[in-house]
Amino acid sequence: MKETKVFIVGSGPSGITAAIYLKRAGIPFILCEKSMVGGKVALTAKVDNYPGFTSIDGVELALNLQEQLKQNEIKVTYDTIQSIHKENELFYLEGNKDQYIAKYVILATGTKEKGLGLDNEEKFYGKGISFCAICDGALYKNKDVALVGGGNSALEEALYLANIVNKVYLIHRRDEFRGDLTLVNKVKDKDNIILYTPYIINKLSGTNHLEEIQIVSNEEVESLSVSALFIYIGYIPTLEMLKEDILLDNGYAVVDENMMTSLPNLYAIGDVRKKNLRQIVTAINDGAIASYAIGKRENE
Ligand code: NAP
């Protein structure tokens, strides 16, 4: 059992920022990560809208974040937190490897990828269906692949894939894209990105690996032979480890201006909280605010 003042769950940009600010304020904390420091940034092809960097690879930015942790002498505790509950003003966290007690918890747990919910979809996970172009794109060099979604993630990853594969069939359920106009224009300028809008995917087929998808628009049905399907249709907030009721909006944690949830001393930062704009800059903002607020309360 380990005791600390603040327990940060998740080491994406928001969790790392919270850790750096706590360190500088001299407040003891544990920064806990279940897999990879940097969060989704490490799985992003290019980051073009982070001030101070005209353009940077996601992996490079994640490595910079790791380096900054090292420079600040912040160690990462690798554990998967299974449950969090509060008793007598303290939080009890149950990990796969250890148990923890803390006065404050900062949830920086981000979001998980949403699936299409098609019949045999899960059968193709890792066998043609991927949620990560950076991780799996190279497997489909010079092949034809499909990508579904119309937000910034879908557009960015379609551009990334277009440089590796032969053709990207970009399938979106509406004619208008949700993503930024600059990205939409870049996608439209790419010869090997073929747009299918408004289309939905209604069938997946293949023996051991995905081979074909069926798409539908206004009763027009088409079949596309593909080696892979990349799904970028949004995310679900990761809050299942929390065993306490808090105020949610569409599944996202509602916080006050200090990033505190409706449960006193429980903070939520980054993509897991209700907000209008999910970006690295807004995640970092949240981390700094939460740690500053905790620091102020500790010094009251
Ligand atoms: P998103 O913005 O929520 O877009 C999800 C897309 O998937 C939408 O186009 C949506 O269609 C479509 N979709 C949702 N459910 C679907 C379903 N069941 N079947 C088919 N299509 C479906 O998600 P995101 O692109 O992953 O982005 C998440 C957040 O991160 C956003 O706030 C985004 O701006 C941000 N982000 C920013 C950047 C950047 O600024 N460079 C990069 C990546 C992500 P509809 O449009 O019809 O609803």
mmCIF file of C-alpha atoms and ligand atoms in Angstrom:
data_model
loop_
_atom_site.group_PDB
_atom_site.id
_atom_site.type_symbol
_atom_site.label_atom_id
_atom_site.label_comp_id
_atom_site.label_asym_id
_atom_site.label_seq_id
_atom_site.Cartn_x
_atom_site.Cartn_y
_atom_site.Cartn_z
ATOM 1 C CA MET A 1 0.000 0.000 0.000
ATOM 2 C CA LYS A 2 1.429 3.393 -1.024
ATOM 3 C CA GLU A 3 0.273 6.709 0.411
ATOM 4 C CA THR A 4 0.553 10.064 -1.288
ATOM 5 C CA LYS A 5 -1.095 13.477 -1.342
ATOM 6 C CA VAL A 6 -2.216 13.492 -5.004
ATOM 7 C CA PHE A 7 -2.723 10.498 -7.272
ATOM 8 C CA ILE A 8 -2.772 11.235 -11.015
ATOM 9 C CA VAL A 9 -4.360 8.524 -13.154
ATOM 10 C CA GLY A 10 -3.018 8.796 -16.694
ATOM 11 C CA SER A 11 0.085 10.299 -18.247
ATOM 12 C CA GLY A 12 -1.131 12.005 -21.412
ATOM 13 C CA PRO A 13 -0.412 15.731 -21.850
ATOM 14 C CA SER A 14 -2.908 16.726 -19.112
ATOM 15 C CA GLY A 15 -1.577 14.253 -16.520
ATOM 16 C CA ILE A 16 2.037 15.156 -17.278
ATOM 17 C CA THR A 17 1.296 18.870 -16.938
ATOM 18 C CA ALA A 18 -0.469 18.270 -13.621
ATOM 19 C CA ALA A 19 2.608 16.330 -12.432
ATOM 20 C CA ILE A 20 5.061 19.057 -13.481
ATOM 21 C CA TYR A 21 3.035 21.740 -11.690
ATOM 22 C CA LEU A 22 2.702 19.644 -8.511
ATOM 23 C CA LYS A 23 6.426 18.926 -8.536
ATOM 24 C CA ARG A 24 7.236 22.598 -8.799
ATOM 25 C CA ALA A 25 4.806 23.339 -5.947
ATOM 26 C CA GLY A 26 6.545 20.709 -3.792
ATOM 27 C CA ILE A 27 3.388 18.615 -3.369
ATOM 28 C CA PRO A 28 3.911 14.818 -3.155
ATOM 29 C CA PHE A 29 2.151 12.827 -5.863
ATOM 30 C CA ILE A 30 2.149 9.629 -7.862
ATOM 31 C CA LEU A 31 1.849 9.783 -11.647
ATOM 32 C CA CYS A 32 0.360 6.476 -12.749
ATOM 33 C CA GLU A 33 0.202 5.093 -16.278
ATOM 34 C CA LYS A 34 -1.111 1.780 -17.553
ATOM 35 C CA SER A 35 0.664 1.651 -20.887
ATOM 36 C CA MET A 36 2.413 4.489 -22.661
ATOM 37 C CA VAL A 37 3.519 7.937 -21.506
ATOM 38 C CA GLY A 38 2.162 10.640 -23.803
ATOM 39 C CA GLY A 39 -1.297 9.145 -24.301
ATOM 40 C CA LYS A 40 -2.929 9.574 -27.694
ATOM 41 C CA VAL A 41 -0.292 12.114 -28.745
ATOM 42 C CA ALA A 42 2.122 9.231 -29.313
ATOM 43 C CA LEU A 43 -0.386 7.702 -31.729
ATOM 44 C CA THR A 44 -0.952 10.906 -33.684
ATOM 45 C CA ALA A 45 0.814 11.387 -37.010
ATOM 46 C CA LYS A 46 1.400 15.128 -36.999
ATOM 47 C CA VAL A 47 0.542 17.915 -34.608
ATOM 48 C CA ASP A 48 0.277 21.194 -36.508
ATOM 49 C CA ASN A 49 -1.690 23.326 -34.068
ATOM 50 C CA TYR A 50 0.424 23.268 -30.923
ATOM 51 C CA PRO A 51 1.925 26.710 -30.399
ATOM 52 C CA GLY A 52 5.706 26.767 -30.318
ATOM 53 C CA PHE A 53 6.021 23.916 -32.800
ATOM 54 C CA THR A 54 5.252 24.752 -36.424
ATOM 55 C CA SER A 55 4.718 21.023 -36.971
ATOM 56 C CA ILE A 56 5.842 18.082 -34.893
ATOM 57 C CA ASP A 57 5.408 14.299 -35.101
ATOM 58 C CA GLY A 58 3.179 12.958 -32.338
ATOM 59 C CA VAL A 59 5.841 10.444 -31.327
ATOM 60 C CA GLU A 60 8.457 13.190 -31.045
ATOM 61 C CA LEU A 61 6.157 15.316 -28.905
ATOM 62 C CA ALA A 62 5.466 12.317 -26.644
ATOM 63 C CA LEU A 63 9.232 11.721 -26.318
ATOM 64 C CA ASN A 64 9.724 15.397 -25.421
ATOM 65 C CA LEU A 65 7.082 15.020 -22.704
ATOM 66 C CA GLN A 66 8.934 11.971 -21.336
ATOM 67 C CA GLU A 67 12.193 13.895 -21.395
ATOM 68 C CA GLN A 68 10.558 16.737 -19.480
ATOM 69 C CA LEU A 69 9.398 14.291 -16.805
ATOM 70 C CA LYS A 70 12.976 13.043 -16.501
ATOM 71 C CA GLN A 71 14.378 16.558 -16.252
ATOM 72 C CA ASN A 72 11.898 17.289 -13.457
ATOM 73 C CA GLU A 73 12.860 14.014 -11.746
ATOM 74 C CA ILE A 74 9.314 12.706 -11.995
ATOM 75 C CA LYS A 75 9.026 8.932 -12.009
ATOM 76 C CA VAL A 76 6.093 7.180 -13.653
ATOM 77 C CA THR A 77 4.391 4.357 -11.733
ATOM 78 C CA TYR A 78 3.205 1.700 -14.179
ATOM 79 C CA ASP A 79 -0.021 0.133 -12.954
ATOM 80 C CA THR A 80 -3.606 -0.283 -14.153
ATOM 81 C CA ILE A 81 -6.100 1.216 -11.732
ATOM 82 C CA GLN A 82 -9.157 -1.030 -11.470
ATOM 83 C CA SER A 83 -11.168 0.863 -8.885
ATOM 84 C CA ILE A 84 -11.303 4.169 -7.054
ATOM 85 C CA HIS A 85 -13.507 4.798 -4.070
ATOM 86 C CA LYS A 86 -13.652 7.394 -1.308
ATOM 87 C CA GLU A 87 -13.916 6.715 2.412
ATOM 88 C CA ASN A 88 -13.405 9.074 5.355
ATOM 89 C CA GLU A 89 -12.072 11.882 3.145
ATOM 90 C CA LEU A 90 -9.466 9.641 1.500
ATOM 91 C CA PHE A 91 -9.364 7.962 -1.882
ATOM 92 C CA TYR A 92 -8.538 4.258 -2.112
ATOM 93 C CA LEU A 93 -7.180 3.092 -5.453
ATOM 94 C CA GLU A 94 -6.861 -0.556 -6.347
ATOM 95 C CA GLY A 95 -4.272 -1.282 -9.039
ATOM 96 C CA ASN A 96 -3.227 -4.554 -10.647
ATOM 97 C CA LYS A 97 0.139 -4.309 -8.897
ATOM 98 C CA ASP A 98 -0.443 -2.222 -5.769
ATOM 99 C CA GLN A 99 -2.950 -0.299 -3.674
ATOM 100 C CA TYR A 100 -2.802 3.426 -3.106
ATOM 101 C CA ILE A 101 -4.273 6.012 -0.720
ATOM 102 C CA ALA A 102 -4.463 9.693 -1.597
ATOM 103 C CA LYS A 103 -6.136 12.861 -0.384
ATOM 104 C CA TYR A 104 -6.753 14.057 -3.954
ATOM 105 C CA VAL A 105 -7.204 12.154 -7.202
ATOM 106 C CA ILE A 106 -6.759 13.678 -10.635
ATOM 107 C CA LEU A 107 -8.394 11.650 -13.400
ATOM 108 C CA ALA A 108 -6.477 12.164 -16.630
ATOM 109 C CA THR A 109 -7.732 8.953 -18.140
ATOM 110 C CA GLY A 110 -8.749 10.248 -21.568
ATOM 111 C CA THR A 111 -11.050 8.338 -23.852
ATOM 112 C CA LYS A 112 -11.340 4.997 -25.630
ATOM 113 C CA GLU A 113 -12.085 4.460 -29.317
ATOM 114 C CA LYS A 114 -15.693 3.907 -30.383
ATOM 115 C CA GLY A 115 -16.472 0.940 -32.635
ATOM 116 C CA LEU A 116 -19.108 0.799 -35.390
ATOM 117 C CA GLY A 117 -21.181 -1.827 -33.571
ATOM 118 C CA LEU A 118 -21.487 -4.094 -36.619
ATOM 119 C CA ASP A 119 -22.261 -7.793 -36.257
ATOM 120 C CA ASN A 120 -18.896 -9.469 -36.748
ATOM 121 C CA GLU A 121 -16.766 -6.366 -36.116
ATOM 122 C CA GLU A 122 -14.800 -7.655 -33.120
ATOM 123 C CA LYS A 123 -13.737 -10.740 -35.036
ATOM 124 C CA PHE A 124 -11.681 -8.454 -37.298
ATOM 125 C CA TYR A 125 -10.041 -6.393 -34.527
ATOM 126 C CA GLY A 126 -6.320 -6.824 -35.177
ATOM 127 C CA LYS A 127 -7.200 -8.715 -38.368
ATOM 128 C CA GLY A 128 -7.837 -5.832 -40.682
ATOM 129 C CA ILE A 129 -9.694 -3.460 -38.379
ATOM 130 C CA SER A 130 -7.497 -0.926 -36.628
ATOM 131 C CA PHE A 131 -7.987 2.184 -34.510
ATOM 132 C CA CYS A 132 -4.432 3.396 -35.073
ATOM 133 C CA ALA A 133 -3.051 4.367 -38.471
ATOM 134 C CA ILE A 134 0.380 5.171 -37.003
ATOM 135 C CA CYS A 135 0.663 1.722 -35.411
ATOM 136 C CA ASP A 136 -0.726 -0.365 -38.275
ATOM 137 C CA GLY A 137 -0.565 1.747 -41.439
ATOM 138 C CA ALA A 138 2.790 0.311 -42.554
ATOM 139 C CA LEU A 139 1.263 -3.193 -42.629
ATOM 140 C CA TYR A 140 -0.835 -2.113 -45.603
ATOM 141 C CA LYS A 141 1.850 -0.488 -47.759
ATOM 142 C CA ASN A 142 0.633 -0.141 -51.374
ATOM 143 C CA LYS A 143 -2.724 -1.781 -50.516
ATOM 144 C CA ASP A 144 -6.231 -0.302 -50.637
ATOM 145 C CA VAL A 145 -7.718 0.553 -47.250
ATOM 146 C CA ALA A 146 -10.883 2.199 -45.948
ATOM 147 C CA LEU A 147 -11.177 4.751 -43.174
ATOM 148 C CA VAL A 148 -14.452 5.763 -41.547
ATOM 149 C CA GLY A 149 -15.211 9.066 -39.816
ATOM 150 C CA GLY A 150 -15.453 12.762 -40.583
ATOM 151 C CA GLY A 151 -13.738 14.502 -37.664
ATOM 152 C CA ASN A 152 -10.195 15.809 -37.320
ATOM 153 C CA SER A 153 -8.835 12.388 -36.347
ATOM 154 C CA ALA A 154 -10.268 10.746 -39.469
ATOM 155 C CA LEU A 155 -8.983 13.498 -41.759
ATOM 156 C CA GLU A 156 -5.495 13.598 -40.242
ATOM 157 C CA GLU A 157 -5.078 9.848 -40.300
ATOM 158 C CA ALA A 158 -6.431 9.593 -43.866
ATOM 159 C CA LEU A 159 -3.685 12.026 -44.908
ATOM 160 C CA TYR A 160 -1.104 9.970 -43.028
ATOM 161 C CA LEU A 161 -2.266 6.713 -44.639
ATOM 162 C CA ALA A 162 -2.411 8.245 -48.125
ATOM 163 C CA ASN A 163 1.399 8.504 -48.066
ATOM 164 C CA ILE A 164 1.786 4.795 -47.340
ATOM 165 C CA VAL A 165 -1.037 2.867 -48.973
ATOM 166 C CA ASN A 166 -2.275 2.751 -52.566
ATOM 167 C CA LYS A 167 -5.788 4.137 -51.995
ATOM 168 C CA VAL A 168 -7.756 5.366 -48.984
ATOM 169 C CA TYR A 169 -11.548 5.121 -49.256
ATOM 170 C CA LEU A 170 -12.743 7.765 -46.812
ATOM 171 C CA ILE A 171 -16.289 6.957 -45.733
ATOM 172 C CA HIS A 172 -18.354 9.500 -43.854
ATOM 173 C CA ARG A 173 -22.036 9.435 -42.998
ATOM 174 C CA ARG A 174 -22.707 13.076 -43.967
ATOM 175 C CA ASP A 175 -21.659 15.295 -46.870
ATOM 176 C CA GLU A 176 -20.184 17.902 -44.509
ATOM 177 C CA PHE A 177 -17.158 17.045 -42.450
ATOM 178 C CA ARG A 178 -16.941 17.783 -38.758
ATOM 179 C CA GLY A 179 -13.172 18.349 -38.974
ATOM 180 C CA ASP A 180 -11.368 21.638 -39.684
ATOM 181 C CA LEU A 181 -11.620 23.162 -43.162
ATOM 182 C CA THR A 182 -7.813 23.166 -43.658
ATOM 183 C CA LEU A 183 -7.748 19.421 -43.183
ATOM 184 C CA VAL A 184 -10.829 18.899 -45.371
ATOM 185 C CA ASN A 185 -9.120 20.834 -48.180
ATOM 186 C CA LYS A 186 -5.898 18.849 -47.803
ATOM 187 C CA VAL A 187 -7.880 15.607 -47.989
ATOM 188 C CA LYS A 188 -9.769 16.784 -51.088
ATOM 189 C CA ASP A 189 -6.452 17.661 -52.762
ATOM 190 C CA LYS A 190 -5.038 14.161 -52.312
ATOM 191 C CA ASP A 191 -5.451 12.084 -55.471
ATOM 192 C CA ASN A 192 -5.436 8.752 -53.689
ATOM 193 C CA ILE A 193 -8.089 9.615 -51.079
ATOM 194 C CA ILE A 194 -11.474 8.692 -52.519
ATOM 195 C CA LEU A 195 -14.422 10.230 -50.727
ATOM 196 C CA TYR A 196 -17.619 8.303 -50.101
ATOM 197 C CA THR A 197 -20.165 10.709 -48.583
ATOM 198 C CA PRO A 198 -22.833 10.306 -47.360
ATOM 199 C CA TYR A 199 -22.204 6.593 -46.857
ATOM 200 C CA ILE A 200 -22.368 4.191 -43.948
ATOM 201 C CA ILE A 201 -20.717 0.808 -43.610
ATOM 202 C CA ASN A 202 -23.277 -1.948 -43.092
ATOM 203 C CA LYS A 203 -21.342 -5.179 -43.608
ATOM 204 C CA LEU A 204 -17.854 -6.535 -43.057
ATOM 205 C CA SER A 205 -16.630 -9.741 -44.646
ATOM 206 C CA GLY A 206 -13.538 -11.892 -44.855
ATOM 207 C CA THR A 207 -12.451 -15.382 -43.873
ATOM 208 C CA ASN A 208 -9.689 -14.877 -41.314
ATOM 209 C CA HIS A 209 -8.909 -11.280 -42.170
ATOM 210 C CA LEU A 210 -11.084 -8.406 -43.355
ATOM 211 C CA GLU A 211 -11.387 -8.546 -47.158
ATOM 212 C CA GLU A 212 -14.443 -6.512 -48.101
ATOM 213 C CA ILE A 213 -16.764 -3.876 -46.735
ATOM 214 C CA GLN A 214 -20.253 -3.075 -47.932
ATOM 215 C CA ILE A 215 -21.294 0.571 -47.939
ATOM 216 C CA VAL A 216 -24.748 2.071 -48.398
ATOM 217 C CA SER A 217 -26.081 5.476 -49.416
ATOM 218 C CA ASN A 218 -29.749 6.191 -50.145
ATOM 219 C CA GLU A 219 -30.323 2.518 -50.895
ATOM 220 C CA GLU A 220 -27.335 2.389 -53.244
ATOM 221 C CA VAL A 221 -25.090 -0.465 -52.142
ATOM 222 C CA GLU A 222 -21.423 -0.828 -53.054
ATOM 223 C CA SER A 223 -18.747 -3.306 -52.111
ATOM 224 C CA LEU A 224 -15.142 -2.272 -51.665
ATOM 225 C CA SER A 225 -12.247 -4.732 -51.547
ATOM 226 C CA VAL A 226 -9.956 -3.545 -48.792
ATOM 227 C CA SER A 227 -7.030 -4.887 -46.801
ATOM 228 C CA ALA A 228 -7.932 -2.842 -43.753
ATOM 229 C CA LEU A 229 -10.510 -0.581 -42.179
ATOM 230 C CA PHE A 230 -9.408 2.213 -39.867
ATOM 231 C CA ILE A 231 -12.130 3.441 -37.527
ATOM 232 C CA TYR A 232 -12.094 7.065 -36.357
ATOM 233 C CA ILE A 233 -15.655 7.799 -35.258
ATOM 234 C CA GLY A 234 -15.022 9.350 -31.881
ATOM 235 C CA TYR A 235 -14.370 8.237 -28.359
ATOM 236 C CA ILE A 236 -15.938 7.171 -25.062
ATOM 237 C CA PRO A 237 -14.635 8.690 -21.794
ATOM 238 C CA THR A 238 -12.632 6.273 -19.615
ATOM 239 C CA LEU A 239 -14.263 6.408 -16.202
ATOM 240 C CA GLU A 240 -15.184 2.793 -15.490
ATOM 241 C CA MET A 241 -12.661 2.509 -12.627
ATOM 242 C CA LEU A 242 -14.512 5.187 -10.659
ATOM 243 C CA LYS A 243 -16.824 3.513 -8.141
ATOM 244 C CA GLU A 244 -18.381 6.778 -6.946
ATOM 245 C CA ASP A 245 -21.226 8.724 -8.540
ATOM 246 C CA ILE A 246 -20.240 12.043 -10.047
ATOM 247 C CA LEU A 247 -22.068 14.499 -12.257
ATOM 248 C CA LEU A 248 -21.703 13.472 -15.906
ATOM 249 C CA ASP A 249 -22.729 14.979 -19.211
ATOM 250 C CA ASN A 250 -22.974 12.452 -22.035
ATOM 251 C CA GLY A 251 -20.627 10.244 -20.018
ATOM 252 C CA TYR A 252 -17.994 12.978 -19.574
ATOM 253 C CA ALA A 253 -17.063 14.276 -16.101
ATOM 254 C CA VAL A 254 -18.507 17.678 -15.307
ATOM 255 C CA VAL A 255 -15.995 19.915 -13.485
ATOM 256 C CA ASP A 256 -15.915 23.386 -11.965
ATOM 257 C CA GLU A 257 -13.474 26.117 -12.998
ATOM 258 C CA ASN A 258 -10.747 24.457 -10.905
ATOM 259 C CA MET A 259 -11.298 21.102 -12.677
ATOM 260 C CA MET A 260 -12.919 19.580 -9.572
ATOM 261 C CA THR A 261 -15.762 17.125 -10.172
ATOM 262 C CA SER A 262 -18.959 17.031 -8.114
ATOM 263 C CA LEU A 263 -17.084 14.746 -5.662
ATOM 264 C CA PRO A 264 -14.853 16.921 -3.437
ATOM 265 C CA ASN A 265 -11.083 16.441 -4.080
ATOM 266 C CA LEU A 266 -11.678 14.429 -7.236
ATOM 267 C CA TYR A 267 -10.444 16.311 -10.303
ATOM 268 C CA ALA A 268 -10.872 15.453 -13.990
ATOM 269 C CA ILE A 269 -8.653 16.908 -16.712
ATOM 270 C CA GLY A 270 -8.075 16.505 -20.421
ATOM 271 C CA ASP A 271 -10.348 14.579 -22.777
ATOM 272 C CA VAL A 272 -12.241 12.749 -20.000
ATOM 273 C CA ARG A 273 -13.977 15.896 -18.844
ATOM 274 C CA LYS A 274 -16.913 17.680 -20.413
ATOM 275 C CA LYS A 275 -15.558 20.431 -22.658
ATOM 276 C CA ASN A 276 -16.124 22.021 -26.042
ATOM 277 C CA LEU A 277 -12.654 21.532 -27.459
ATOM 278 C CA ARG A 278 -10.486 18.439 -27.011
ATOM 279 C CA GLN A 279 -6.965 19.410 -27.979
ATOM 280 C CA ILE A 280 -3.469 19.115 -26.532
ATOM 281 C CA VAL A 281 -3.519 22.807 -25.623
ATOM 282 C CA THR A 282 -6.770 22.489 -23.694
ATOM 283 C CA ALA A 283 -5.560 19.295 -21.953
ATOM 284 C CA ILE A 284 -2.418 21.041 -20.788
ATOM 285 C CA ASN A 285 -4.470 23.985 -19.585
ATOM 286 C CA ASP A 286 -6.594 21.633 -17.444
ATOM 287 C CA GLY A 287 -3.554 19.965 -15.856
ATOM 288 C CA ALA A 288 -2.016 23.266 -14.810
ATOM 289 C CA ILE A 289 -5.297 24.578 -13.373
ATOM 290 C CA ALA A 290 -6.028 21.417 -11.338
ATOM 291 C CA SER A 291 -2.563 21.309 -9.756
ATOM 292 C CA TYR A 292 -2.573 25.026 -9.048
ATOM 293 C CA ALA A 293 -5.975 24.691 -7.349
ATOM 294 C CA ILE A 294 -4.758 21.769 -5.217
ATOM 295 C CA GLY A 295 -1.621 23.717 -4.290
ATOM 296 C CA LYS A 296 -3.722 26.696 -3.197
ATOM 297 C CA ARG A 297 -5.984 24.511 -1.072
ATOM 298 C CA GLU A 298 -3.018 22.835 0.596
ATOM 299 C CA ASN A 299 -1.550 26.232 1.503
ATOM 300 C CA GLU A 300 -4.800 27.687 2.854
HETATM 301 P P1 NAP B 1 -15.240 13.634 -33.548
HETATM 302 O O1 NAP B 1 -14.797 15.033 -33.789
HETATM 303 O O2 NAP B 1 -16.245 13.354 -32.501
HETATM 304 O O3 NAP B 1 -15.740 13.061 -34.947
HETATM 305 C C1 NAP B 1 -16.289 11.789 -35.029
HETATM 306 C C2 NAP B 1 -16.719 11.575 -36.461
HETATM 307 O O4 NAP B 1 -17.224 10.242 -36.583
HETATM 308 C C3 NAP B 1 -17.838 12.508 -36.887
HETATM 309 O O5 NAP B 1 -17.624 12.960 -38.193
HETATM 310 C C4 NAP B 1 -19.084 11.638 -36.787
HETATM 311 O O6 NAP B 1 -20.048 11.934 -37.780
HETATM 312 C C5 NAP B 1 -18.539 10.275 -37.098
HETATM 313 N N1 NAP B 1 -19.299 9.232 -36.409
HETATM 314 C C6 NAP B 1 -19.662 9.159 -35.097
HETATM 315 N N2 NAP B 1 -20.325 8.021 -34.830
HETATM 316 C C7 NAP B 1 -20.415 7.360 -36.013
HETATM 317 C C8 NAP B 1 -20.975 6.134 -36.391
HETATM 318 N N3 NAP B 1 -21.581 5.329 -35.502
HETATM 319 N N4 NAP B 1 -20.866 5.752 -37.683
HETATM 320 C C9 NAP B 1 -20.237 6.539 -38.597
HETATM 321 N N5 NAP B 1 -19.672 7.725 -38.302
HETATM 322 C C10 NAP B 1 -19.750 8.122 -37.020
HETATM 323 O O7 NAP B 1 -14.009 12.657 -33.171
HETATM 324 P P2 NAP B 1 -12.452 12.804 -33.515
HETATM 325 O O8 NAP B 1 -12.239 13.177 -34.931
HETATM 326 O O9 NAP B 1 -11.824 11.559 -33.016
HETATM 327 O O10 NAP B 1 -11.979 13.992 -32.609
HETATM 328 C C11 NAP B 1 -12.168 13.956 -31.189
HETATM 329 C C12 NAP B 1 -11.749 15.323 -30.638
HETATM 330 O O11 NAP B 1 -10.332 15.507 -30.788
HETATM 331 C C13 NAP B 1 -12.400 16.477 -31.421
HETATM 332 O O12 NAP B 1 -12.700 17.488 -30.519
HETATM 333 C C14 NAP B 1 -11.334 16.886 -32.401
HETATM 334 O O13 NAP B 1 -11.429 18.231 -32.846
HETATM 335 C C15 NAP B 1 -10.065 16.657 -31.569
HETATM 336 N N6 NAP B 1 -8.930 16.420 -32.461
HETATM 337 C C16 NAP B 1 -8.273 17.522 -32.893
HETATM 338 C C17 NAP B 1 -7.223 17.380 -33.769
HETATM 339 C C18 NAP B 1 -6.532 18.624 -34.258
HETATM 340 O O14 NAP B 1 -6.987 19.706 -33.946
HETATM 341 N N7 NAP B 1 -5.471 18.538 -35.012
HETATM 342 C C19 NAP B 1 -6.829 16.124 -34.206
HETATM 343 C C20 NAP B 1 -7.537 15.010 -33.771
HETATM 344 C C21 NAP B 1 -8.608 15.174 -32.892
HETATM 345 P P3 NAP B 1 -20.943 13.267 -37.667
HETATM 346 O O15 NAP B 1 -20.026 14.384 -38.032
HETATM 347 O O16 NAP B 1 -22.021 13.015 -38.649
HETATM 348 O O17 NAP B 1 -21.438 13.316 -36.252
#
